[in-house]
Structures are given as structure tokens and as C-alpha cells.
Short mmCIF file of C-alpha atoms and ligand atoms in Angstrom, two decimals:
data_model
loop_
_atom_site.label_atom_id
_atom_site.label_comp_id
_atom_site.label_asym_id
_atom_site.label_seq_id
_atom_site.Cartn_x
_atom_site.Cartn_y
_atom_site.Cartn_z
CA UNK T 8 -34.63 -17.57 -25.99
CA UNK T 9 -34.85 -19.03 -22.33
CA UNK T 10 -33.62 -15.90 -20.60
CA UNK T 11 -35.82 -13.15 -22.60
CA UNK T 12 -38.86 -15.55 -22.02
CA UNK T 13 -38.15 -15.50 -18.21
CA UNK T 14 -38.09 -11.79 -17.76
CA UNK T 15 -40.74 -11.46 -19.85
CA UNK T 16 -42.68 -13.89 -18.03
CA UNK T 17 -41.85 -11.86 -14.56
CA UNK T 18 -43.13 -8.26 -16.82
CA UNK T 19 -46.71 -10.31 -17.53
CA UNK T 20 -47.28 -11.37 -14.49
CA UNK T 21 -46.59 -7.52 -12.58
CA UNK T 22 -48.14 -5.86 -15.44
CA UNK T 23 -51.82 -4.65 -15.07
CA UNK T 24 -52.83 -4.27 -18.68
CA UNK T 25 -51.35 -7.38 -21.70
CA UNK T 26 -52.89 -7.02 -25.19
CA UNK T 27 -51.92 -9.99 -27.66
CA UNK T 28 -51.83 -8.90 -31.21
CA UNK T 29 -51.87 -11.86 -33.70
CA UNK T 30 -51.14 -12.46 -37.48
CA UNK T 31 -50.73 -15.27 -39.75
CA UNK T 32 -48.08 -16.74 -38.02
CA UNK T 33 -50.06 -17.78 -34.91
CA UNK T 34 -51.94 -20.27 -37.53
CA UNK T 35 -49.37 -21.50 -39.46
CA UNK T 36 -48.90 -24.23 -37.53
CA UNK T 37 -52.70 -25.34 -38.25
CA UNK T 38 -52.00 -25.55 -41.72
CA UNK T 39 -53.61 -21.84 -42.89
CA UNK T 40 -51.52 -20.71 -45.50
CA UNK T 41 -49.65 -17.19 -44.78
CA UNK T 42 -50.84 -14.57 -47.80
CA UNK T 43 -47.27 -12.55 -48.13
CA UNK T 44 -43.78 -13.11 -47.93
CA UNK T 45 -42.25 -17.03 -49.36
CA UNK T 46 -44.58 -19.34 -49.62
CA UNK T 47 -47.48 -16.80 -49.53
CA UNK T 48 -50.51 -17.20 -51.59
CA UNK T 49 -50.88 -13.83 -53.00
CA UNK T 50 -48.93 -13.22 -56.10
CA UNK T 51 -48.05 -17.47 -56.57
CA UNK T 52 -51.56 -18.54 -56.45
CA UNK T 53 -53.92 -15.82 -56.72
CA UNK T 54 -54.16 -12.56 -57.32
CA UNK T 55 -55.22 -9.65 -54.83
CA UNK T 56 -57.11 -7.46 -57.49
CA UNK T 57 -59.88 -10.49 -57.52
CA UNK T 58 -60.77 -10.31 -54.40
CA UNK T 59 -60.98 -6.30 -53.73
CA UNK T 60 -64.13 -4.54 -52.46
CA UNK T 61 -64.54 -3.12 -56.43
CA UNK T 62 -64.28 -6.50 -57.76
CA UNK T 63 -67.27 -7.50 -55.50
CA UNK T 64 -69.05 -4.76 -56.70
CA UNK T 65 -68.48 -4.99 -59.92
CA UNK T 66 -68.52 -8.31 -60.76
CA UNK T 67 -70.15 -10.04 -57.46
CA UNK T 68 -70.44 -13.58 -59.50
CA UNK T 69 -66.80 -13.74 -60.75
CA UNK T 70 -65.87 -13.04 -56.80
CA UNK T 71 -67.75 -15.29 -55.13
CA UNK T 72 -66.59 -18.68 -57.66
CA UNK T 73 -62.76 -16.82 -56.97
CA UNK T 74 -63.34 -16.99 -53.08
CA UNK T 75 -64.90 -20.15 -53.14
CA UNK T 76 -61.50 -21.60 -54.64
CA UNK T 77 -59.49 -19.18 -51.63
CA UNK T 78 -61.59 -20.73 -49.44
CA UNK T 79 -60.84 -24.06 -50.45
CA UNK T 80 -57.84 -23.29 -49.95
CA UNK T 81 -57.00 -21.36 -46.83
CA UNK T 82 -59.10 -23.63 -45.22
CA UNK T 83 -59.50 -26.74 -46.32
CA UNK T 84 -56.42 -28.41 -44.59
CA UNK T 85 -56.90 -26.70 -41.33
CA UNK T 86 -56.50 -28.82 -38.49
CA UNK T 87 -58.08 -26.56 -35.65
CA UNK T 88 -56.38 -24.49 -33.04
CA UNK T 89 -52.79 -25.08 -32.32
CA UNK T 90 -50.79 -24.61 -29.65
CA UNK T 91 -50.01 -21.22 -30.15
CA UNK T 92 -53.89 -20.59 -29.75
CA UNK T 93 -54.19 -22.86 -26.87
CA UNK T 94 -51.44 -21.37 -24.66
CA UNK T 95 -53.08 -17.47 -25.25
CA UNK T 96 -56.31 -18.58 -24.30
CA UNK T 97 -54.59 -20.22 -21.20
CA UNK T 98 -53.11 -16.89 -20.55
CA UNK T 99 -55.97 -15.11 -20.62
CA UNK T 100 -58.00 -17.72 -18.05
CA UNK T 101 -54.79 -17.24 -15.83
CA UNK T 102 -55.35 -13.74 -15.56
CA UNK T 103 -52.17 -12.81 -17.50
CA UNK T 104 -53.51 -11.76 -20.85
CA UNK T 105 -56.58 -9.29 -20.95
CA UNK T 106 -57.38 -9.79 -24.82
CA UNK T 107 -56.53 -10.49 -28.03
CA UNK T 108 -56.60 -9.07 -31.04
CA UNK T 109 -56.12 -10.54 -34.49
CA UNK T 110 -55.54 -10.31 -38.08
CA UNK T 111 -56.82 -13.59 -38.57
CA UNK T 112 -60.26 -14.19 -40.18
CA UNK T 113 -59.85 -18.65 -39.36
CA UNK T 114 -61.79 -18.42 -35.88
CA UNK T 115 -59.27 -20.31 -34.09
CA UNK T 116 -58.65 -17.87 -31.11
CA UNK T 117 -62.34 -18.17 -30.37
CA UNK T 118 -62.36 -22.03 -31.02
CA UNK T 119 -59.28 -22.46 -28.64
CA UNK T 120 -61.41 -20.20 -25.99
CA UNK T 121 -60.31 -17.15 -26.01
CA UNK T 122 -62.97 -14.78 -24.58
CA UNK T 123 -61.89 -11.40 -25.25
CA UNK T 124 -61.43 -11.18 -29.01
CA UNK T 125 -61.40 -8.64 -31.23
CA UNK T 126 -61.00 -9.64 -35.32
CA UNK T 127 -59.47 -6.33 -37.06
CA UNK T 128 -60.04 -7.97 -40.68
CA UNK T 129 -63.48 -9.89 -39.94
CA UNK T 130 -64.71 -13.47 -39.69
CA UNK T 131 -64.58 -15.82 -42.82
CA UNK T 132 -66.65 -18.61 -41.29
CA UNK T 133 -69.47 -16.01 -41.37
CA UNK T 134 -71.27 -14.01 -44.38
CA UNK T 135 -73.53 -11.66 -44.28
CA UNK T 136 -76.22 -9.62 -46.80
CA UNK T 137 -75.69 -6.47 -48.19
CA UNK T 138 -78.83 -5.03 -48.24
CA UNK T 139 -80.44 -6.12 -44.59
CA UNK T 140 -76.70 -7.55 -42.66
CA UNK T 141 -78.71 -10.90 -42.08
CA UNK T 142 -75.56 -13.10 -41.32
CA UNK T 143 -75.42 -16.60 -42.10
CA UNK T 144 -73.03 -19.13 -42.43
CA UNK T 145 -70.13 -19.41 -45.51
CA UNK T 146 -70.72 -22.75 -45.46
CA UNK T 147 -74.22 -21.95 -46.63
CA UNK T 148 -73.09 -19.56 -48.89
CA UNK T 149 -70.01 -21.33 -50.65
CA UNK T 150 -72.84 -24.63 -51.21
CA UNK T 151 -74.88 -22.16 -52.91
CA UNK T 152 -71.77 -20.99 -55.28
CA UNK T 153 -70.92 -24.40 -55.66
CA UNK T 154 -74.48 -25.36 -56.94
CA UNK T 155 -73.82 -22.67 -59.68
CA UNK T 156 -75.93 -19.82 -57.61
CA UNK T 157 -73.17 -17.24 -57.39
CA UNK T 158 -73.68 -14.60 -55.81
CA UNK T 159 -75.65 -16.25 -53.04
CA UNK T 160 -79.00 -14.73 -52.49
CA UNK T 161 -80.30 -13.83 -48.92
CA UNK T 162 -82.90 -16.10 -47.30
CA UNK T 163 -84.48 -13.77 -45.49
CA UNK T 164 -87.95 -13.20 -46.78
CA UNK T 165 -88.71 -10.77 -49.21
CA UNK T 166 -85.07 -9.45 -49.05
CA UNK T 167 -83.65 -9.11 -52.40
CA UNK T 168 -79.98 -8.29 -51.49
CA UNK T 169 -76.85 -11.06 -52.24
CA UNK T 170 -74.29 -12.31 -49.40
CA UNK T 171 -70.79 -11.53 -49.35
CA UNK T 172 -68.35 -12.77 -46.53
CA UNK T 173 -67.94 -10.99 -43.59
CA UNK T 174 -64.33 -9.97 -43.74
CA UNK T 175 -62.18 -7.10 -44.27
CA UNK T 176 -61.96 -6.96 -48.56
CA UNK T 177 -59.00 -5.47 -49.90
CA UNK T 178 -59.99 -1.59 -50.62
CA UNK T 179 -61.96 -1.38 -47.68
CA UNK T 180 -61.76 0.04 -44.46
CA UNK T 181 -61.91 -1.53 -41.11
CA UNK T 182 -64.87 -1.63 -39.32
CA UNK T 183 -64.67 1.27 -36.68
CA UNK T 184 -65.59 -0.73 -33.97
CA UNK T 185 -63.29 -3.30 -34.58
CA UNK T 186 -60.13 -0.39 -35.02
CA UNK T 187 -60.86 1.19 -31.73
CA UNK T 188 -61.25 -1.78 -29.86
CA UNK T 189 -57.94 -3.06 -30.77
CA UNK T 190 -56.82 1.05 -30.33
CA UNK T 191 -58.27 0.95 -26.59
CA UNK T 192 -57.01 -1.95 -25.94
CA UNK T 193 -53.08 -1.30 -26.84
CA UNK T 194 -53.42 1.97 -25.46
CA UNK T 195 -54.73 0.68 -21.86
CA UNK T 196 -52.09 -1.86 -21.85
CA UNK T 197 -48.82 -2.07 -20.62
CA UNK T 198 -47.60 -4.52 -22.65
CA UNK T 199 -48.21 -5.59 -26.26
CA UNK T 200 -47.19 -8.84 -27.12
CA UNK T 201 -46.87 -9.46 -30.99
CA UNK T 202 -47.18 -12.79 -32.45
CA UNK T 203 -46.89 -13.92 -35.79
CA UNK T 204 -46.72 -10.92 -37.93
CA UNK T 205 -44.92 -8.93 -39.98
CA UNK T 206 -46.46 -5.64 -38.57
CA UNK T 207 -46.28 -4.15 -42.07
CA UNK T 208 -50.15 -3.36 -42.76
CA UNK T 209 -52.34 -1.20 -40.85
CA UNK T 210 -53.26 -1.13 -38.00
CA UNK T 211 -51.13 -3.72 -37.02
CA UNK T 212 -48.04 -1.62 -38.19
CA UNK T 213 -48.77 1.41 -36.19
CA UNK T 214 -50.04 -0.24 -32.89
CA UNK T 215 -46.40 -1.50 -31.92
CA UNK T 216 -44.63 2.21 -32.64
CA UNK T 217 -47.71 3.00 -29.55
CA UNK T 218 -47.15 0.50 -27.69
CA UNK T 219 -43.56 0.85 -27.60
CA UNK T 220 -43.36 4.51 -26.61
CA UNK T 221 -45.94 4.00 -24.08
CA UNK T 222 -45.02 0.70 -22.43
CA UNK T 223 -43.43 -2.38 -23.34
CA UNK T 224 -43.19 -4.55 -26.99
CA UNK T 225 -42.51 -7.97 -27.20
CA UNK T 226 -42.76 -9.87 -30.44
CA UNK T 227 -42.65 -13.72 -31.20
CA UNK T 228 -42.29 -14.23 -34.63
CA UNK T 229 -40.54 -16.61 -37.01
CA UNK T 230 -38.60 -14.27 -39.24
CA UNK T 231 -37.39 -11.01 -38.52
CA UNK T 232 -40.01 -8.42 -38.37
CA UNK T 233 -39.94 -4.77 -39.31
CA UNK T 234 -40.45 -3.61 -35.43
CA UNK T 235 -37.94 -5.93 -33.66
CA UNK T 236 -35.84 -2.55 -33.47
CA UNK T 237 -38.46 -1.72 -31.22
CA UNK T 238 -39.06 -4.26 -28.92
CA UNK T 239 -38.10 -4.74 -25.42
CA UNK T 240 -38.21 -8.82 -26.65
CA UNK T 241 -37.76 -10.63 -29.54
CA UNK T 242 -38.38 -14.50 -29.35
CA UNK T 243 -37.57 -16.06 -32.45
CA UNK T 244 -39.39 -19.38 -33.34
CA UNK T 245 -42.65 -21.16 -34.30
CA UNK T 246 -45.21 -19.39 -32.21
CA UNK T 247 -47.12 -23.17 -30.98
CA UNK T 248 -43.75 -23.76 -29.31
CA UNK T 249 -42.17 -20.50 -27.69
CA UNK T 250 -46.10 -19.42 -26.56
CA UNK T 251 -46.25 -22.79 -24.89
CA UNK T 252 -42.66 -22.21 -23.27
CA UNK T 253 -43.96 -18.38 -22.39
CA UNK T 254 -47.12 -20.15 -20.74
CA UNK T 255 -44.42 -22.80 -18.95
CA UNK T 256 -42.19 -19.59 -17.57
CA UNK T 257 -46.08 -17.60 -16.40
CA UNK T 258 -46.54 -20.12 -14.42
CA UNK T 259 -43.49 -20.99 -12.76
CA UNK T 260 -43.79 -16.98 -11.90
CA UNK T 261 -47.35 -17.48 -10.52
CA UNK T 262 -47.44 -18.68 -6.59
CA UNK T 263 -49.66 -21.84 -6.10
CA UNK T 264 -49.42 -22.94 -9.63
CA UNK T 265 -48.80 -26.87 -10.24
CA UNK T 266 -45.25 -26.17 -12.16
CA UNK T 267 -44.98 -29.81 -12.81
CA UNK T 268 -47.71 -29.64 -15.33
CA UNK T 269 -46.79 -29.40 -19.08
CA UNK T 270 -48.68 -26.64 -20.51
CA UNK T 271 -49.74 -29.48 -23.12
CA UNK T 272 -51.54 -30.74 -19.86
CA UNK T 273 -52.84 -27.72 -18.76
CA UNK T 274 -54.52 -27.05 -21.76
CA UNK T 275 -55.65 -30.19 -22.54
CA UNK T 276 -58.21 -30.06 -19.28
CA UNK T 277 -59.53 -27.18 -20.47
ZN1 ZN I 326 -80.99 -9.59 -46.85
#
């Protein structure tokens, strides 16, 4: 791992454009349970035709007390942003990364500080209404399902409409905006650095094929993924400590940084 970290380190550092693309497994060590593959929640736990855009339709009641128990769930033992988190956002304030873009709905790039950001499937800590796109908070909403008032109703005045959460449902496209972002982005970079994902779902699966062709693909992941054929790197390992040991190998790359600090450091101050 030492030796692929420490050219890539040297690429980062000469190359003008770095996009980050993330997936579950840049949370995993926060304690947000992965959805596929072992120990993933779909299929073992709960099932993906409940929470589809035609469910929500459909039934908007039944989805709401089903994605208040997801919720509960994906989020209720998280323990903020890890490491992983920590060391991109330190990446991008050194200069190094220029954004990233994730699969994640948690909010723990943007807690960690990440500036640029761009959330392909949506934000869960946010809901909005159907009928006027007031947003509000989930944690509003979910207190409302709780107190038996599923779906929950907008509060602006005089709007009739119900809330639903602001994410990417199952069935649904992704919002436009969000896709080319993320498409600009990887195509106006030189490298794409791939963390925590299986690259198997759209348009996470297709932005490393780019990326490759055009420049250079690196992916950190814990498993095998299906585009390590690809990739000009493959670090192999929990993402909150090889990012950390990526953000360790920057910096000893980057005149007039204080090596001796730990990235641990580093980021702590921040
Ligand atoms: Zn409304």
C-alpha cells in the first residue's frame, strides 16, 4: 500500500484538476450501515420495493412510518464524520482536492468541512414539500410521523401539499443538476479518486470508465471493486485509515508543510 500511496501522492499534488467520488464505504467507519453486499440492509432488513418513488405515491403513509424505522436505523448510531471525511476535507483546504462528490445522503462530508460538495442521491437530514419545495428539517418531519401524522403536512400557510425526504427514491431519476455537476466535474479533472464504493450503480459506475480513458483512476476501497481493472491505483483498506495515510504522503510531497504533524493533528485544528 505504502508505495502506490506515494506515487499517487506525487500525481495529486502535479495534477491540476482531483475529483473525489464517495460511497458507503467512506461512512462505514461512522457507524452508517452499507445498503448492498454482506452485512447490507437491503434484502436482510428491509426491503427496496417500500421505499420506491411509486410506493410514495401510492401509499405516502405506509412510506413515511417505513422510513421513519430506515431512519432509525441508518442513523441512529452515527457517530459524526470520521477520518476518512476529515482527511478529504483536509485535501481540499490544501489545495489538492477540488471537490467531492458523493453517494451518501448522511451529511458528513459537509459536517467534516468540505466546501465543494455535490450529493448525487440527495440529503436525508432535509425534506421537502411536494407541492411548493418548502424544505424543512427530517427531524421535523419524522416527530410528526412519530406522533401518528404520517405523511407530514407542510407548514407553510395555506399549502396543502405533504413532505417527503429530499433524497434520491428508488425509481427516480437524479436531479439534473446534481448529474452534471458530478459529470463536469470528472470530466475537468485529471484524476478521479474513488472511495468506498462498489461503482456498480449509476452514475457512479460510468464516471470511472471516463475518468479512466481520459486521465487517471485511483480507488480506495475495502473489497474488490468492479473497476479496479481500471485503475492506475488500488489501495485496499478501511478508507478512515489509508485517506489519512494519503493525506500523510500529500504532505510530505508539499514544500513548507510541517511533516511532523499527524494528520490526526492537522485535522483536529481545523
Ligand atoms: Zn408546501
Amino acid at each position: 500500500m505504502d508505495e502506490q500511496v506515494a506515487e499517487l501522492a506525487e500525481t495529486l499534488v502535479e495534477a491540476d484538476g482531483v475529483t473525489v467520488l464517495t460511497g458507503a464505504g467512506a461512512s462505514a467507519a461512522s457507524g452508517v450501515p452499507t445498503f448492498r453486499g454482506d452485512g447490507g440492509i437491503w434484502g436482510s432488513e428491509f426491503a427496496v420495493e417500500n421505499f420506491t418513488l411509486d410506493r410514495f405515491e401510492r401509499d405516502p403513509r405506509g412510506f413515511w412510518e417505513d422510513r421513519l424505522e430506515l431512519h432509525d436505523r441508518m442513523f441512529g448510531d452515527v457517530s459524526g464524520p470520521n477520518e476518512a471525511h476529515r482527511a478529504l476535507a483536509w485535501l481540499e483546504e490544501l489545495g489538492v482536492v477540488d471537490a467531492v462528490v458523493t453517494q451518501n445522503t448522511d451529511g458528513l462530508h459537509r459536517e467534516a468541512g468540505t466546501q465543494r460538495l455535490v450529493e448525487l442521491h440527495g440529503d436525508a437530514s432535509r425534506s421537502v414539500c411536494v407541492e411548493c419545495e418548502n424544505a424543512v428539517s427530517t427531524e421535523d418531519a419524522l416527530a410528526a410521523v412519530r406522533a401518528g401524522d404520517a405523511p407530514p403536512s407542510c407548514p407553510e400557510f395555506g399549502c396543502e401539499g405533504h413532505l417527503r425526504p429530499d433524497v434520491v427514491l428508488y425509481g427516480e431519476d437524479l436531479s439534473e443538476a446534481a448529474y452534471g455537476s458530478a459529470r463536469r466535474l470528472a470530466w475537468e479533472s485529471d484524476v478521479l479518486l474513488v472511495v468506498g464504493s462498489s461503482m456498480t450503480v449509476e452514475p457512479a459506475a460510468s464516471l470511472p470508465v471516463e475518468a479512466a480513458e481520459r486521465g487517471e483512476l485511483a480507488v480506495f476501497d475495502a473489497a474488490e471493486t468492479a473497476k479496479d481493472h481500471l485503475a492506475d491505483y488500488v489501495v485496499r483498506g478501511d478508507a478512515a485509515e489509508t485517506l489519512p495515510a494519503l493525506v500523510e504522503a500529500v504532505q510530505a510531497q508539499m514544500p513548507g508543510m510541517e511533516k511532523a504533524r499527524s494528520t490526526r493533528e492537522a485535522t483536529r485544528v481545523r
